[in-house]
Amino acid sequence: SYAELPTDRADVLAYTRADGGRRMLVALNFSDRPVTVTLPPLAVRAVIVLSTSTERSAEVISDTLHLSSNEGLVLDLAPEI
């Protein structure tokens, strides 16, 4: 399934994808500047599994997400920690 998540930024697209018991969040920054996005409660403790930046991996997210310019992230919403 697909569900778009509202953000407070017009230049950020965020959505969830689910298949079976696994849920992922995709966040895309279309801006040429770094941005910070407030995430819904479902994303607290999400873990980055893929980034367009080579500097990020396995980072645990709180209620805000910092995206570099033109960065895209895939986060696991139900990680086994």
XYZ file of N, CA, C and O in Angstrom:
324
model
N 0.832 -1.188 0.000
C 0.000 0.000 0.000
C 0.875 1.250 0.000
O 2.048 1.193 0.329
N 0.279 2.357 -0.350
C 0.954 3.653 -0.442
C 0.133 4.673 0.315
O -1.085 4.715 0.179
N 0.798 5.492 1.133
C 0.111 6.588 1.826
C 1.058 7.776 1.910
O 2.156 7.668 2.472
N 0.645 8.891 1.321
C 1.458 10.100 1.387
C 1.363 10.694 2.785
O 0.297 10.708 3.400
N 2.502 11.196 3.289
C 2.532 11.835 4.599
C 2.636 13.342 4.417
O 3.472 13.817 3.635
N 1.818 14.092 5.123
C 1.927 15.542 5.016
C 3.222 16.037 5.672
O 3.649 15.488 6.686
N 3.850 17.014 5.052
C 5.017 17.664 5.650
C 4.774 19.160 5.637
O 3.893 19.650 4.941
N 5.561 19.871 6.395
C 5.432 21.324 6.438
C 6.277 21.993 5.361
O 6.492 23.186 5.377
N 6.783 21.194 4.411
C 7.645 21.715 3.361
C 7.109 21.312 1.996
O 6.847 20.143 1.747
N 7.007 22.285 1.097
C 6.525 21.999 -0.256
C 7.571 21.260 -1.089
O 7.234 20.598 -2.062
N 8.843 21.353 -0.688
C 9.914 20.729 -1.451
C 10.324 19.345 -0.939
O 11.330 18.793 -1.348
N 9.528 18.782 -0.010
C 9.798 17.444 0.520
C 8.587 16.556 0.275
O 7.459 16.922 0.597
N 8.850 15.400 -0.304
C 7.814 14.389 -0.498
C 8.109 13.255 0.469
O 9.238 12.746 0.508
N 7.110 12.884 1.258
C 7.264 11.769 2.195
C 6.053 10.857 2.060
O 4.918 11.326 1.962
N 6.317 9.557 2.051
C 5.223 8.593 1.949
C 5.644 7.269 2.570
O 6.840 7.014 2.765
N 4.657 6.459 2.901
C 4.926 5.126 3.424
C 4.522 4.087 2.393
O 3.616 4.318 1.584
N 5.204 2.967 2.449
C 4.873 1.798 1.645
C 4.809 0.621 2.607
O 5.631 0.522 3.522
N 3.835 -0.234 2.399
C 3.695 -1.417 3.244
C 3.440 -2.626 2.374
O 2.744 -2.556 1.353
N 4.030 -3.733 2.791
C 3.819 -5.002 2.102
C 3.921 -6.094 3.156
O 4.980 -6.244 3.785
N 2.830 -6.787 3.375
C 2.834 -7.777 4.440
C 2.992 -7.071 5.773
O 2.296 -6.120 6.067
N 3.953 -7.497 6.562
C 4.177 -6.883 7.866
C 5.247 -5.821 7.877
O 5.572 -5.271 8.915
N 5.813 -5.503 6.728
C 6.903 -4.535 6.690
C 6.414 -3.180 6.213
O 5.708 -3.084 5.212
N 6.804 -2.117 6.948
C 6.441 -0.745 6.568
C 7.701 0.085 6.424
O 8.567 0.055 7.282
N 7.762 0.840 5.336
C 8.904 1.699 5.061
C 8.419 3.122 4.828
O 7.297 3.328 4.379
N 9.285 4.074 5.145
C 9.002 5.480 4.888
C 10.045 5.976 3.899
O 11.241 5.705 4.071
N 9.603 6.676 2.884
C 10.501 7.284 1.901
C 10.385 8.794 2.055
O 9.272 9.331 2.108
N 11.516 9.470 2.152
C 11.536 10.930 2.270
C 12.496 11.476 1.210
O 13.652 11.038 1.138
N 11.997 12.408 0.413
C 12.780 12.974 -0.687
C 12.823 14.493 -0.580
O 11.778 15.147 -0.546
N 14.016 15.040 -0.521
C 14.201 16.484 -0.485
C 14.539 16.959 -1.896
O 15.605 16.653 -2.420
N 13.638 17.699 -2.512
C 13.843 18.208 -3.858
C 14.487 19.586 -3.870
O 14.623 20.196 -4.930
N 14.896 20.055 -2.701
C 15.504 21.379 -2.578
C 17.025 21.275 -2.686
O 17.620 20.247 -2.362
N 17.655 22.368 -3.090
C 19.115 22.393 -3.123
C 19.691 22.889 -1.794
O 20.858 23.241 -1.704
N 18.837 22.880 -0.757
C 19.259 23.274 0.590
C 18.873 22.187 1.589
O 17.887 21.496 1.403
N 19.633 22.056 2.671
C 19.240 21.108 3.724
C 17.918 21.542 4.356
O 17.629 22.746 4.445
N 17.112 20.576 4.771
C 15.833 20.874 5.400
C 15.630 19.961 6.613
O 16.247 18.907 6.728
N 14.745 20.388 7.491
C 14.333 19.588 8.635
C 12.831 19.415 8.556
O 12.103 20.381 8.332
N 12.383 18.176 8.720
C 10.963 17.842 8.621
C 10.529 17.177 9.926
O 11.240 16.312 10.446
N 9.379 17.590 10.436
C 8.803 16.937 11.610
C 8.048 15.695 11.146
O 7.234 15.765 10.232
N 8.335 14.578 11.775
C 7.727 13.314 11.386
C 6.560 12.950 12.301
O 6.548 13.331 13.470
N 5.626 12.171 11.789
C 4.521 11.703 12.630
C 5.026 10.666 13.639
O 6.107 10.087 13.454
N 4.247 10.412 14.692
C 4.673 9.453 15.727
C 5.041 8.075 15.185
O 5.889 7.397 15.761
N 4.461 7.640 14.094
C 4.769 6.314 13.564
C 6.218 6.167 13.137
O 6.740 5.065 13.014
N 6.913 7.285 12.920
C 8.292 7.237 12.440
C 9.333 7.289 13.556
O 10.524 7.135 13.291
N 8.905 7.493 14.796
C 9.860 7.544 15.902
C 10.519 6.175 16.026
O 9.852 5.147 15.987
N 11.822 6.170 16.130
C 12.669 4.974 16.201
C 12.828 4.274 14.852
O 13.284 3.139 14.789
N 12.448 4.945 13.780
C 12.699 4.404 12.446
C 14.208 4.375 12.204
O 14.952 5.171 12.770
N 14.636 3.466 11.357
C 16.066 3.311 11.074
C 16.314 3.503 9.580
O 15.608 2.932 8.750
N 17.321 4.307 9.264
C 17.694 4.516 7.864
C 18.279 3.219 7.310
O 19.223 2.662 7.874
N 17.713 2.750 6.204
C 18.244 1.561 5.539
C 18.903 1.900 4.204
O 19.695 1.117 3.692
N 18.568 3.059 3.645
C 19.154 3.468 2.373
C 19.143 4.987 2.286
O 18.160 5.618 2.665
N 20.231 5.554 1.804
C 20.336 7.001 1.646
C 21.098 7.315 0.372
O 21.978 6.546 -0.035
N 20.773 8.437 -0.236
C 21.554 8.895 -1.375
C 22.870 9.507 -0.910
O 23.751 9.767 -1.719
N 23.014 9.710 0.382
C 24.255 10.205 0.975
C 25.055 9.015 1.497
O 24.513 8.144 2.163
N 26.331 8.986 1.205
C 27.169 7.885 1.682
C 27.530 8.024 3.161
O 28.128 7.129 3.733
N 27.150 9.134 3.768
C 27.511 9.398 5.159
C 26.482 8.889 6.162
O 26.688 9.026 7.358
N 25.382 8.293 5.690
C 24.322 7.890 6.614
C 23.946 6.429 6.400
O 23.716 5.999 5.287
N 23.850 5.710 7.513
C 23.326 4.350 7.472
C 23.047 3.887 8.891
O 23.761 4.255 9.819
N 21.995 3.133 9.047
C 21.590 2.556 10.334
C 21.376 3.605 11.426
O 21.440 3.308 12.602
N 21.126 4.825 11.030
C 20.868 5.913 11.979
C 19.423 5.813 12.466
O 18.505 5.624 11.679
N 19.225 5.918 13.786
C 17.875 5.876 14.357
C 17.322 7.296 14.387
O 17.992 8.231 14.820
N 16.077 7.461 13.936
C 15.442 8.770 13.799
C 14.517 9.032 14.983
O 13.850 8.126 15.479
N 14.463 10.290 15.411
C 13.515 10.669 16.456
C 12.287 11.289 15.793
O 11.799 10.765 14.809
N 11.820 12.397 16.288
C 10.615 13.012 15.709
C 10.922 14.039 14.626
O 10.021 14.600 14.031
N 12.188 14.272 14.366
C 12.565 15.173 13.267
C 13.562 14.471 12.358
O 14.352 13.642 12.788
N 13.494 14.834 11.115
C 14.367 14.235 10.114
C 15.129 15.353 9.419
O 14.531 16.313 8.934
N 16.431 15.238 9.399
C 17.287 16.214 8.729
C 17.706 15.619 7.389
O 18.294 14.542 7.343
N 17.382 16.330 6.326
C 17.724 15.883 4.981
C 18.705 16.865 4.355
O 18.481 18.078 4.374
N 19.776 16.352 3.793
C 20.717 17.194 3.061
C 20.073 17.640 1.764
O 19.023 17.135 1.359
N 20.718 18.564 1.073
C 20.182 19.020 -0.211
C 20.045 17.841 -1.169
O 20.941 16.996 -1.249
N 18.895 17.759 -1.822
C 18.613 16.706 -2.803
C 18.780 15.291 -2.270
O 19.040 14.369 -3.033
N 18.625 15.102 -0.971
C 18.794 13.773 -0.371
C 17.498 12.980 -0.388
O 16.413 13.531 -0.224
N 17.630 11.704 -0.565
C 16.516 10.777 -0.451
C 16.852 9.712 0.571
O 17.999 9.261 0.654
N 15.857 9.328 1.373
C 16.044 8.308 2.403
C 14.958 7.265 2.341
O 13.802 7.574 2.026
N 15.299 6.036 2.705
C 14.333 4.980 2.948
C 14.556 4.544 4.392
O 15.688 4.245 4.783
N 13.463 4.555 5.170
C 13.558 4.201 6.590
C 12.648 3.015 6.893
O 11.535 2.932 6.383
N 13.131 2.127 7.751
C 12.347 0.997 8.217
C 11.549 1.471 9.427
O 12.124 1.924 10.415
N 10.207 1.368 9.351
C 9.358 1.858 10.434
C 9.161 0.841 11.555
O 8.638 1.187 12.601
N 9.544 -0.388 11.333
C 9.382 -1.396 12.376
C 10.647 -2.232 12.495
O 10.630 -3.434 12.294
N 11.759 -1.577 12.813
C 13.018 -2.330 12.883
C 13.049 -3.242 14.095
O 12.412 -2.974 15.113
N 13.790 -4.312 13.975
C 14.015 -5.196 15.115
C 15.290 -4.745 15.802
O 16.385 -5.075 15.384
N 15.112 -3.961 16.844
C 16.275 -3.400 17.570
C 16.506 -4.206 18.831
O 15.615 -4.514 19.546
